[in-house]
Amino acid sequence: MEGAEITRALAAASSIATSAGLQVDDTVVLNNSNKLTARLLPADVLARIAPAGEQVAEFEVDLARRLARSGSPVATVDPRVDQPIHCSDGFVITLWTYYPPEDHPIGAAEYADALWRLHLGMRDLVVPAPHFTDRVESALVLVTDPELTPELPDAGRHLLAATLNRLGGSVAARGGEQLLHGEPHPGNLLSTSTGPRFVDFETLLPRAGGIRSCSCAGRRRRALSRFRSPTAAGLSPADVGDDHGMAVGSR
């Protein structure tokens, strides 16, 4: 969001929070991307604000509540409000618990444990979500068309196309699926006093391979690099995968 739209979004969120009985005298923007995330003070509530045409609020709130009930490490909606989803001035606003950030970074073993527990909670969830092969096909359309991705060099184009084709087929061939967080990167992980908590469930995907499936194996490899071996973090070599791929196994 930019300029006047940010001002409108913050005003809408403040008005909604106030009408819910929370005091709001100030707003602090924490993140500005497809959604605006703001801390509302002194109520200390987190507002996520999205244009009405680009929101999945009901899906995210429902999923977060279900995962929280199963003990999964996720951010929760603010317990002080009965209705966490509101519409105002062309925005959809959701009110979440604000978790003060911890000073210490999340370690590799702590991250791996949180990711494991999150996906244990997701194992039996049944929700509408695009299949991961749909995402692969969408990516291939971009990668293989120079007019759509003119800045992508030929070497990178060939590498990405070959990787998507190879891994897309090998993952699908394994059979057995469960829902996974589509983007478990540091920006979607909070360091809180009660441990890491995941946020942002817009990109959930059913993936092949069972509970040990994990997107972005490269991230996991980097996270585990401080260990002398994957087993030092309680993981098998199959969990780590190769540098460019998706770690897939079964349990």
mmCIF file of C-alpha atoms in Angstrom:
data_model
loop_
_atom_site.group_PDB
_atom_site.id
_atom_site.type_symbol
_atom_site.label_atom_id
_atom_site.label_comp_id
_atom_site.label_asym_id
_atom_site.label_seq_id
_atom_site.Cartn_x
_atom_site.Cartn_y
_atom_site.Cartn_z
ATOM 1 C CA MET A 1 0.000 0.000 0.000
ATOM 2 C CA GLU A 2 1.066 3.578 -0.531
ATOM 3 C CA GLY A 3 0.290 7.093 0.657
ATOM 4 C CA ALA A 4 -3.368 7.843 1.158
ATOM 5 C CA GLU A 5 -4.314 4.167 1.079
ATOM 6 C CA ILE A 6 -2.101 3.510 4.125
ATOM 7 C CA THR A 7 -3.708 6.414 5.968
ATOM 8 C CA ARG A 8 -7.185 5.091 5.184
ATOM 9 C CA ALA A 9 -6.233 1.552 6.184
ATOM 10 C CA LEU A 10 -4.833 2.643 9.556
ATOM 11 C CA ALA A 11 -7.857 4.817 10.241
ATOM 12 C CA ALA A 12 -10.195 1.934 9.422
ATOM 13 C CA ALA A 13 -8.290 -0.459 11.695
ATOM 14 C CA SER A 14 -8.222 2.059 14.535
ATOM 15 C CA SER A 15 -11.954 2.650 14.222
ATOM 16 C CA ILE A 16 -12.712 -1.081 14.224
ATOM 17 C CA ALA A 17 -10.518 -1.742 17.267
ATOM 18 C CA THR A 18 -12.054 1.178 19.141
ATOM 19 C CA SER A 19 -15.567 -0.061 18.383
ATOM 20 C CA ALA A 20 -14.490 -3.430 19.833
ATOM 21 C CA GLY A 21 -13.667 -1.728 23.128
ATOM 22 C CA LEU A 22 -9.895 -1.400 22.641
ATOM 23 C CA GLN A 23 -8.128 1.905 23.183
ATOM 24 C CA VAL A 24 -6.168 3.157 20.172
ATOM 25 C CA ASP A 25 -4.157 6.371 20.334
ATOM 26 C CA ASP A 26 -1.314 5.452 18.022
ATOM 27 C CA THR A 27 -0.458 3.067 15.183
ATOM 28 C CA VAL A 28 2.893 1.565 14.216
ATOM 29 C CA VAL A 29 3.275 -0.036 10.769
ATOM 30 C CA LEU A 30 5.171 -3.311 11.121
ATOM 31 C CA ASN A 31 4.932 -4.610 7.571
ATOM 32 C CA ASN A 32 3.636 -3.282 4.270
ATOM 33 C CA SER A 33 3.221 -5.719 1.397
ATOM 34 C CA ASN A 34 0.010 -7.096 -0.091
ATOM 35 C CA LYS A 35 -1.355 -6.571 3.417
ATOM 36 C CA LEU A 36 -0.628 -3.840 5.921
ATOM 37 C CA THR A 37 0.292 -5.079 9.400
ATOM 38 C CA ALA A 38 0.116 -2.550 12.221
ATOM 39 C CA ARG A 39 0.420 -2.492 15.988
ATOM 40 C CA LEU A 40 -2.351 -0.495 17.625
ATOM 41 C CA LEU A 41 -1.428 1.197 20.894
ATOM 42 C CA PRO A 42 -1.959 1.261 23.829
ATOM 43 C CA ALA A 43 -4.325 -1.696 23.312
ATOM 44 C CA ASP A 44 -1.384 -3.698 21.925
ATOM 45 C CA VAL A 45 -3.414 -5.481 19.288
ATOM 46 C CA LEU A 46 -2.096 -6.480 15.875
ATOM 47 C CA ALA A 47 -4.224 -5.470 12.896
ATOM 48 C CA ARG A 48 -3.819 -7.091 9.501
ATOM 49 C CA ILE A 49 -5.462 -4.954 6.839
ATOM 50 C CA ALA A 50 -6.123 -6.070 3.271
ATOM 51 C CA PRO A 51 -8.028 -4.569 0.343
ATOM 52 C CA ALA A 52 -11.405 -6.263 0.227
ATOM 53 C CA GLY A 53 -10.669 -7.862 -3.138
ATOM 54 C CA GLU A 54 -7.374 -9.412 -1.999
ATOM 55 C CA GLN A 55 -8.239 -10.932 1.355
ATOM 56 C CA VAL A 56 -8.614 -14.478 2.684
ATOM 57 C CA ALA A 57 -9.476 -13.439 6.235
ATOM 58 C CA GLU A 58 -12.090 -16.080 7.015
ATOM 59 C CA PHE A 59 -9.803 -18.840 5.790
ATOM 60 C CA GLU A 60 -6.818 -17.600 7.833
ATOM 61 C CA VAL A 61 -8.763 -16.995 11.029
ATOM 62 C CA ASP A 62 -10.531 -20.345 10.871
ATOM 63 C CA LEU A 63 -7.272 -22.158 10.202
ATOM 64 C CA ALA A 64 -5.398 -20.357 12.981
ATOM 65 C CA ARG A 65 -8.137 -21.220 15.471
ATOM 66 C CA ARG A 66 -8.162 -24.877 14.483
ATOM 67 C CA LEU A 67 -4.389 -25.146 14.654
ATOM 68 C CA ALA A 68 -4.264 -23.358 18.013
ATOM 69 C CA ARG A 69 -6.784 -25.840 19.437
ATOM 70 C CA SER A 70 -4.487 -28.683 18.387
ATOM 71 C CA GLY A 71 -1.513 -27.075 20.152
ATOM 72 C CA SER A 72 0.279 -25.985 16.988
ATOM 73 C CA PRO A 73 2.748 -23.069 17.283
ATOM 74 C CA VAL A 74 0.699 -20.379 15.527
ATOM 75 C CA ALA A 75 -0.285 -16.797 16.194
ATOM 76 C CA THR A 76 -3.838 -16.490 17.512
ATOM 77 C CA VAL A 77 -6.604 -13.944 17.104
ATOM 78 C CA ASP A 78 -6.927 -11.436 19.946
ATOM 79 C CA PRO A 79 -9.002 -13.093 22.700
ATOM 80 C CA ARG A 80 -10.451 -9.728 23.772
ATOM 81 C CA VAL A 81 -12.610 -9.425 20.657
ATOM 82 C CA ASP A 82 -15.577 -11.648 19.926
ATOM 83 C CA GLN A 83 -15.459 -11.026 16.190
ATOM 84 C CA PRO A 84 -11.917 -10.766 14.761
ATOM 85 C CA ILE A 85 -12.951 -10.066 11.150
ATOM 86 C CA HIS A 86 -14.348 -6.677 10.119
ATOM 87 C CA CYS A 87 -14.993 -4.692 6.941
ATOM 88 C CA SER A 88 -14.512 -0.929 6.739
ATOM 89 C CA ASP A 89 -13.831 1.591 3.955
ATOM 90 C CA GLY A 90 -12.977 -1.063 1.385
ATOM 91 C CA PHE A 91 -10.665 -3.027 3.695
ATOM 92 C CA VAL A 92 -10.973 -6.306 5.548
ATOM 93 C CA ILE A 93 -9.370 -6.047 8.977
ATOM 94 C CA THR A 94 -8.455 -8.904 11.290
ATOM 95 C CA LEU A 95 -7.370 -8.403 14.906
ATOM 96 C CA TRP A 96 -4.626 -10.666 16.233
ATOM 97 C CA THR A 97 -2.645 -11.114 19.421
ATOM 98 C CA TYR A 98 0.483 -8.952 19.462
ATOM 99 C CA TYR A 99 3.565 -10.891 20.567
ATOM 100 C CA PRO A 100 6.469 -8.689 21.772
ATOM 101 C CA PRO A 101 9.572 -9.886 19.900
ATOM 102 C CA GLU A 102 12.267 -11.715 21.830
ATOM 103 C CA ASP A 103 15.865 -10.521 21.612
ATOM 104 C CA HIS A 104 17.362 -13.931 20.878
ATOM 105 C CA PRO A 105 17.183 -15.308 17.326
ATOM 106 C CA ILE A 106 15.372 -18.565 16.642
ATOM 107 C CA GLY A 107 17.919 -21.378 16.456
ATOM 108 C CA ALA A 108 17.930 -24.116 13.846
ATOM 109 C CA ALA A 109 16.774 -26.875 16.201
ATOM 110 C CA GLU A 110 14.012 -24.631 17.599
ATOM 111 C CA TYR A 111 12.855 -23.790 14.085
ATOM 112 C CA ALA A 112 12.868 -27.448 13.019
ATOM 113 C CA ASP A 113 10.849 -28.444 16.093
ATOM 114 C CA ALA A 114 8.273 -25.680 15.501
ATOM 115 C CA LEU A 115 7.945 -26.632 11.832
ATOM 116 C CA TRP A 116 7.469 -30.269 12.792
ATOM 117 C CA ARG A 117 4.769 -29.468 15.366
ATOM 118 C CA LEU A 118 2.983 -27.145 12.955
ATOM 119 C CA HIS A 119 2.722 -29.860 10.329
ATOM 120 C CA LEU A 120 1.657 -32.458 12.852
ATOM 121 C CA GLY A 121 -1.290 -30.168 13.565
ATOM 122 C CA MET A 122 -1.967 -29.832 9.847
ATOM 123 C CA ARG A 123 -1.873 -33.555 9.166
ATOM 124 C CA ASP A 124 -5.616 -34.133 9.521
ATOM 125 C CA LEU A 125 -6.860 -30.737 8.349
ATOM 126 C CA VAL A 126 -9.241 -30.762 5.418
ATOM 127 C CA VAL A 127 -9.458 -27.321 3.814
ATOM 128 C CA PRO A 128 -9.782 -26.082 0.231
ATOM 129 C CA ALA A 129 -6.295 -25.343 -1.107
ATOM 130 C CA PRO A 130 -4.614 -25.476 -4.511
ATOM 131 C CA HIS A 131 -2.499 -28.542 -5.208
ATOM 132 C CA PHE A 132 1.244 -27.954 -5.307
ATOM 133 C CA THR A 133 1.345 -29.085 -8.947
ATOM 134 C CA ASP A 134 -0.838 -26.085 -9.805
ATOM 135 C CA ARG A 135 1.850 -23.816 -8.372
ATOM 136 C CA VAL A 136 4.535 -25.683 -10.323
ATOM 137 C CA GLU A 137 2.597 -25.236 -13.554
ATOM 138 C CA SER A 138 2.096 -21.518 -12.857
ATOM 139 C CA ALA A 139 5.808 -21.107 -12.199
ATOM 140 C CA LEU A 140 6.700 -22.959 -15.396
ATOM 141 C CA VAL A 141 4.525 -20.593 -17.434
ATOM 142 C CA LEU A 142 6.580 -17.674 -16.140
ATOM 143 C CA VAL A 143 9.956 -19.389 -16.350
ATOM 144 C CA THR A 144 9.571 -20.689 -19.898
ATOM 145 C CA ASP A 145 8.251 -17.473 -21.438
ATOM 146 C CA PRO A 146 10.960 -14.794 -21.919
ATOM 147 C CA GLU A 147 8.299 -12.184 -22.601
ATOM 148 C CA LEU A 148 6.836 -12.700 -19.129
ATOM 149 C CA THR A 149 10.247 -12.848 -17.388
ATOM 150 C CA PRO A 150 12.585 -10.775 -19.589
ATOM 151 C CA GLU A 151 15.132 -10.144 -16.810
ATOM 152 C CA LEU A 152 15.707 -13.838 -16.093
ATOM 153 C CA PRO A 153 19.036 -14.939 -17.650
ATOM 154 C CA ASP A 154 19.069 -18.008 -19.892
ATOM 155 C CA ALA A 155 21.148 -20.076 -17.463
ATOM 156 C CA GLY A 156 18.731 -19.360 -14.633
ATOM 157 C CA ARG A 157 15.749 -20.043 -16.897
ATOM 158 C CA HIS A 158 17.088 -23.471 -17.870
ATOM 159 C CA LEU A 159 17.988 -24.354 -14.268
ATOM 160 C CA LEU A 160 14.577 -23.349 -12.906
ATOM 161 C CA ALA A 161 12.640 -25.104 -15.668
ATOM 162 C CA ALA A 162 14.640 -28.320 -15.271
ATOM 163 C CA THR A 163 14.310 -28.230 -11.481
ATOM 164 C CA LEU A 164 10.564 -27.589 -11.543
ATOM 165 C CA ASN A 165 9.971 -30.371 -14.064
ATOM 166 C CA ARG A 166 12.203 -32.871 -12.266
ATOM 167 C CA LEU A 167 11.052 -32.241 -8.736
ATOM 168 C CA GLY A 168 7.403 -31.664 -9.599
ATOM 169 C CA GLY A 169 7.237 -35.120 -11.144
ATOM 170 C CA SER A 170 9.261 -36.894 -8.458
ATOM 171 C CA VAL A 171 7.240 -35.374 -5.590
ATOM 172 C CA ALA A 172 3.900 -36.207 -7.209
ATOM 173 C CA ALA A 173 5.041 -39.791 -7.817
ATOM 174 C CA ARG A 174 5.659 -40.457 -4.130
ATOM 175 C CA GLY A 175 1.970 -40.570 -3.195
ATOM 176 C CA GLY A 176 0.401 -39.685 0.132
ATOM 177 C CA GLU A 177 -0.318 -36.042 0.841
ATOM 178 C CA GLN A 178 -0.908 -33.556 3.608
ATOM 179 C CA LEU A 179 -1.297 -29.803 3.925
ATOM 180 C CA LEU A 180 1.861 -27.728 4.412
ATOM 181 C CA HIS A 181 2.675 -24.094 5.116
ATOM 182 C CA GLY A 182 3.659 -22.738 1.713
ATOM 183 C CA GLU A 183 6.132 -20.080 2.924
ATOM 184 C CA PRO A 184 7.734 -20.984 6.286
ATOM 185 C CA HIS A 185 10.440 -18.317 5.905
ATOM 186 C CA PRO A 186 11.737 -16.049 8.727
ATOM 187 C CA GLY A 187 9.285 -13.290 7.836
ATOM 188 C CA ASN A 188 6.402 -15.628 8.713
ATOM 189 C CA LEU A 189 7.881 -16.840 12.001
ATOM 190 C CA LEU A 190 7.646 -14.857 15.248
ATOM 191 C CA SER A 191 10.086 -15.225 18.120
ATOM 192 C CA THR A 192 7.902 -15.003 21.238
ATOM 193 C CA SER A 193 8.258 -15.645 24.962
ATOM 194 C CA THR A 194 6.429 -18.944 24.456
ATOM 195 C CA GLY A 195 8.564 -20.045 21.506
ATOM 196 C CA PRO A 196 8.327 -19.627 17.728
ATOM 197 C CA ARG A 197 4.894 -19.022 16.229
ATOM 198 C CA PHE A 198 4.001 -19.187 12.538
ATOM 199 C CA VAL A 199 1.815 -16.636 10.764
ATOM 200 C CA ASP A 200 0.420 -16.079 7.251
ATOM 201 C CA PHE A 201 -1.430 -19.114 5.939
ATOM 202 C CA GLU A 202 -2.415 -17.769 2.538
ATOM 203 C CA THR A 203 -0.175 -20.179 0.643
ATOM 204 C CA LEU A 204 -1.088 -23.519 2.200
ATOM 205 C CA LEU A 205 -0.718 -26.361 -0.256
ATOM 206 C CA PRO A 206 -1.414 -30.085 -0.192
ATOM 207 C CA ARG A 207 1.969 -31.712 -0.913
ATOM 208 C CA ALA A 208 2.990 -35.275 -1.560
ATOM 209 C CA GLY A 209 5.062 -37.307 0.836
ATOM 210 C CA GLY A 210 3.369 -37.241 4.240
ATOM 211 C CA ILE A 211 4.328 -35.415 7.413
ATOM 212 C CA ARG A 212 8.003 -35.038 6.577
ATOM 213 C CA SER A 213 7.284 -33.114 3.365
ATOM 214 C CA CYS A 214 8.789 -29.628 3.490
ATOM 215 C CA SER A 215 9.005 -26.862 0.922
ATOM 216 C CA CYS A 216 12.149 -24.813 0.524
ATOM 217 C CA ALA A 217 14.709 -27.462 1.380
ATOM 218 C CA GLY A 218 17.454 -24.941 0.733
ATOM 219 C CA ARG A 219 16.212 -22.839 3.653
ATOM 220 C CA ARG A 220 16.168 -25.857 5.873
ATOM 221 C CA ARG A 221 19.662 -26.857 4.786
ATOM 222 C CA ARG A 222 20.939 -23.372 5.662
ATOM 223 C CA ALA A 223 19.119 -23.462 8.988
ATOM 224 C CA LEU A 224 20.765 -26.767 9.820
ATOM 225 C CA SER A 225 24.233 -25.747 8.638
ATOM 226 C CA ARG A 226 25.392 -25.029 12.178
ATOM 227 C CA PHE A 227 24.908 -28.722 13.028
ATOM 228 C CA ARG A 228 27.594 -31.231 12.077
ATOM 229 C CA SER A 229 24.885 -33.530 10.676
ATOM 230 C CA PRO A 230 21.112 -33.422 10.138
ATOM 231 C CA THR A 231 20.643 -36.123 12.768
ATOM 232 C CA ALA A 232 22.033 -33.713 15.378
ATOM 233 C CA ALA A 233 18.770 -31.813 14.935
ATOM 234 C CA GLY A 234 16.664 -34.967 14.988
ATOM 235 C CA LEU A 235 16.244 -35.132 11.209
ATOM 236 C CA SER A 236 17.080 -37.745 8.632
ATOM 237 C CA PRO A 237 19.058 -37.011 5.446
ATOM 238 C CA ALA A 238 15.814 -37.380 3.473
ATOM 239 C CA ASP A 239 14.427 -34.360 5.326
ATOM 240 C CA VAL A 240 17.151 -32.102 3.990
ATOM 241 C CA GLY A 241 17.046 -32.942 0.290
ATOM 242 C CA ASP A 242 19.302 -31.306 -2.274
ATOM 243 C CA ASP A 243 20.234 -27.665 -2.622
ATOM 244 C CA HIS A 244 17.522 -26.784 -5.078
ATOM 245 C CA GLY A 245 14.763 -29.146 -4.145
ATOM 246 C CA MET A 246 11.922 -30.038 -1.870
ATOM 247 C CA ALA A 247 12.638 -32.426 0.997
ATOM 248 C CA VAL A 248 10.191 -35.270 0.867
ATOM 249 C CA GLY A 249 9.907 -38.414 2.919
ATOM 250 C CA SER A 250 7.315 -40.342 4.842
ATOM 251 C CA ARG A 251 6.744 -41.424 8.372
#
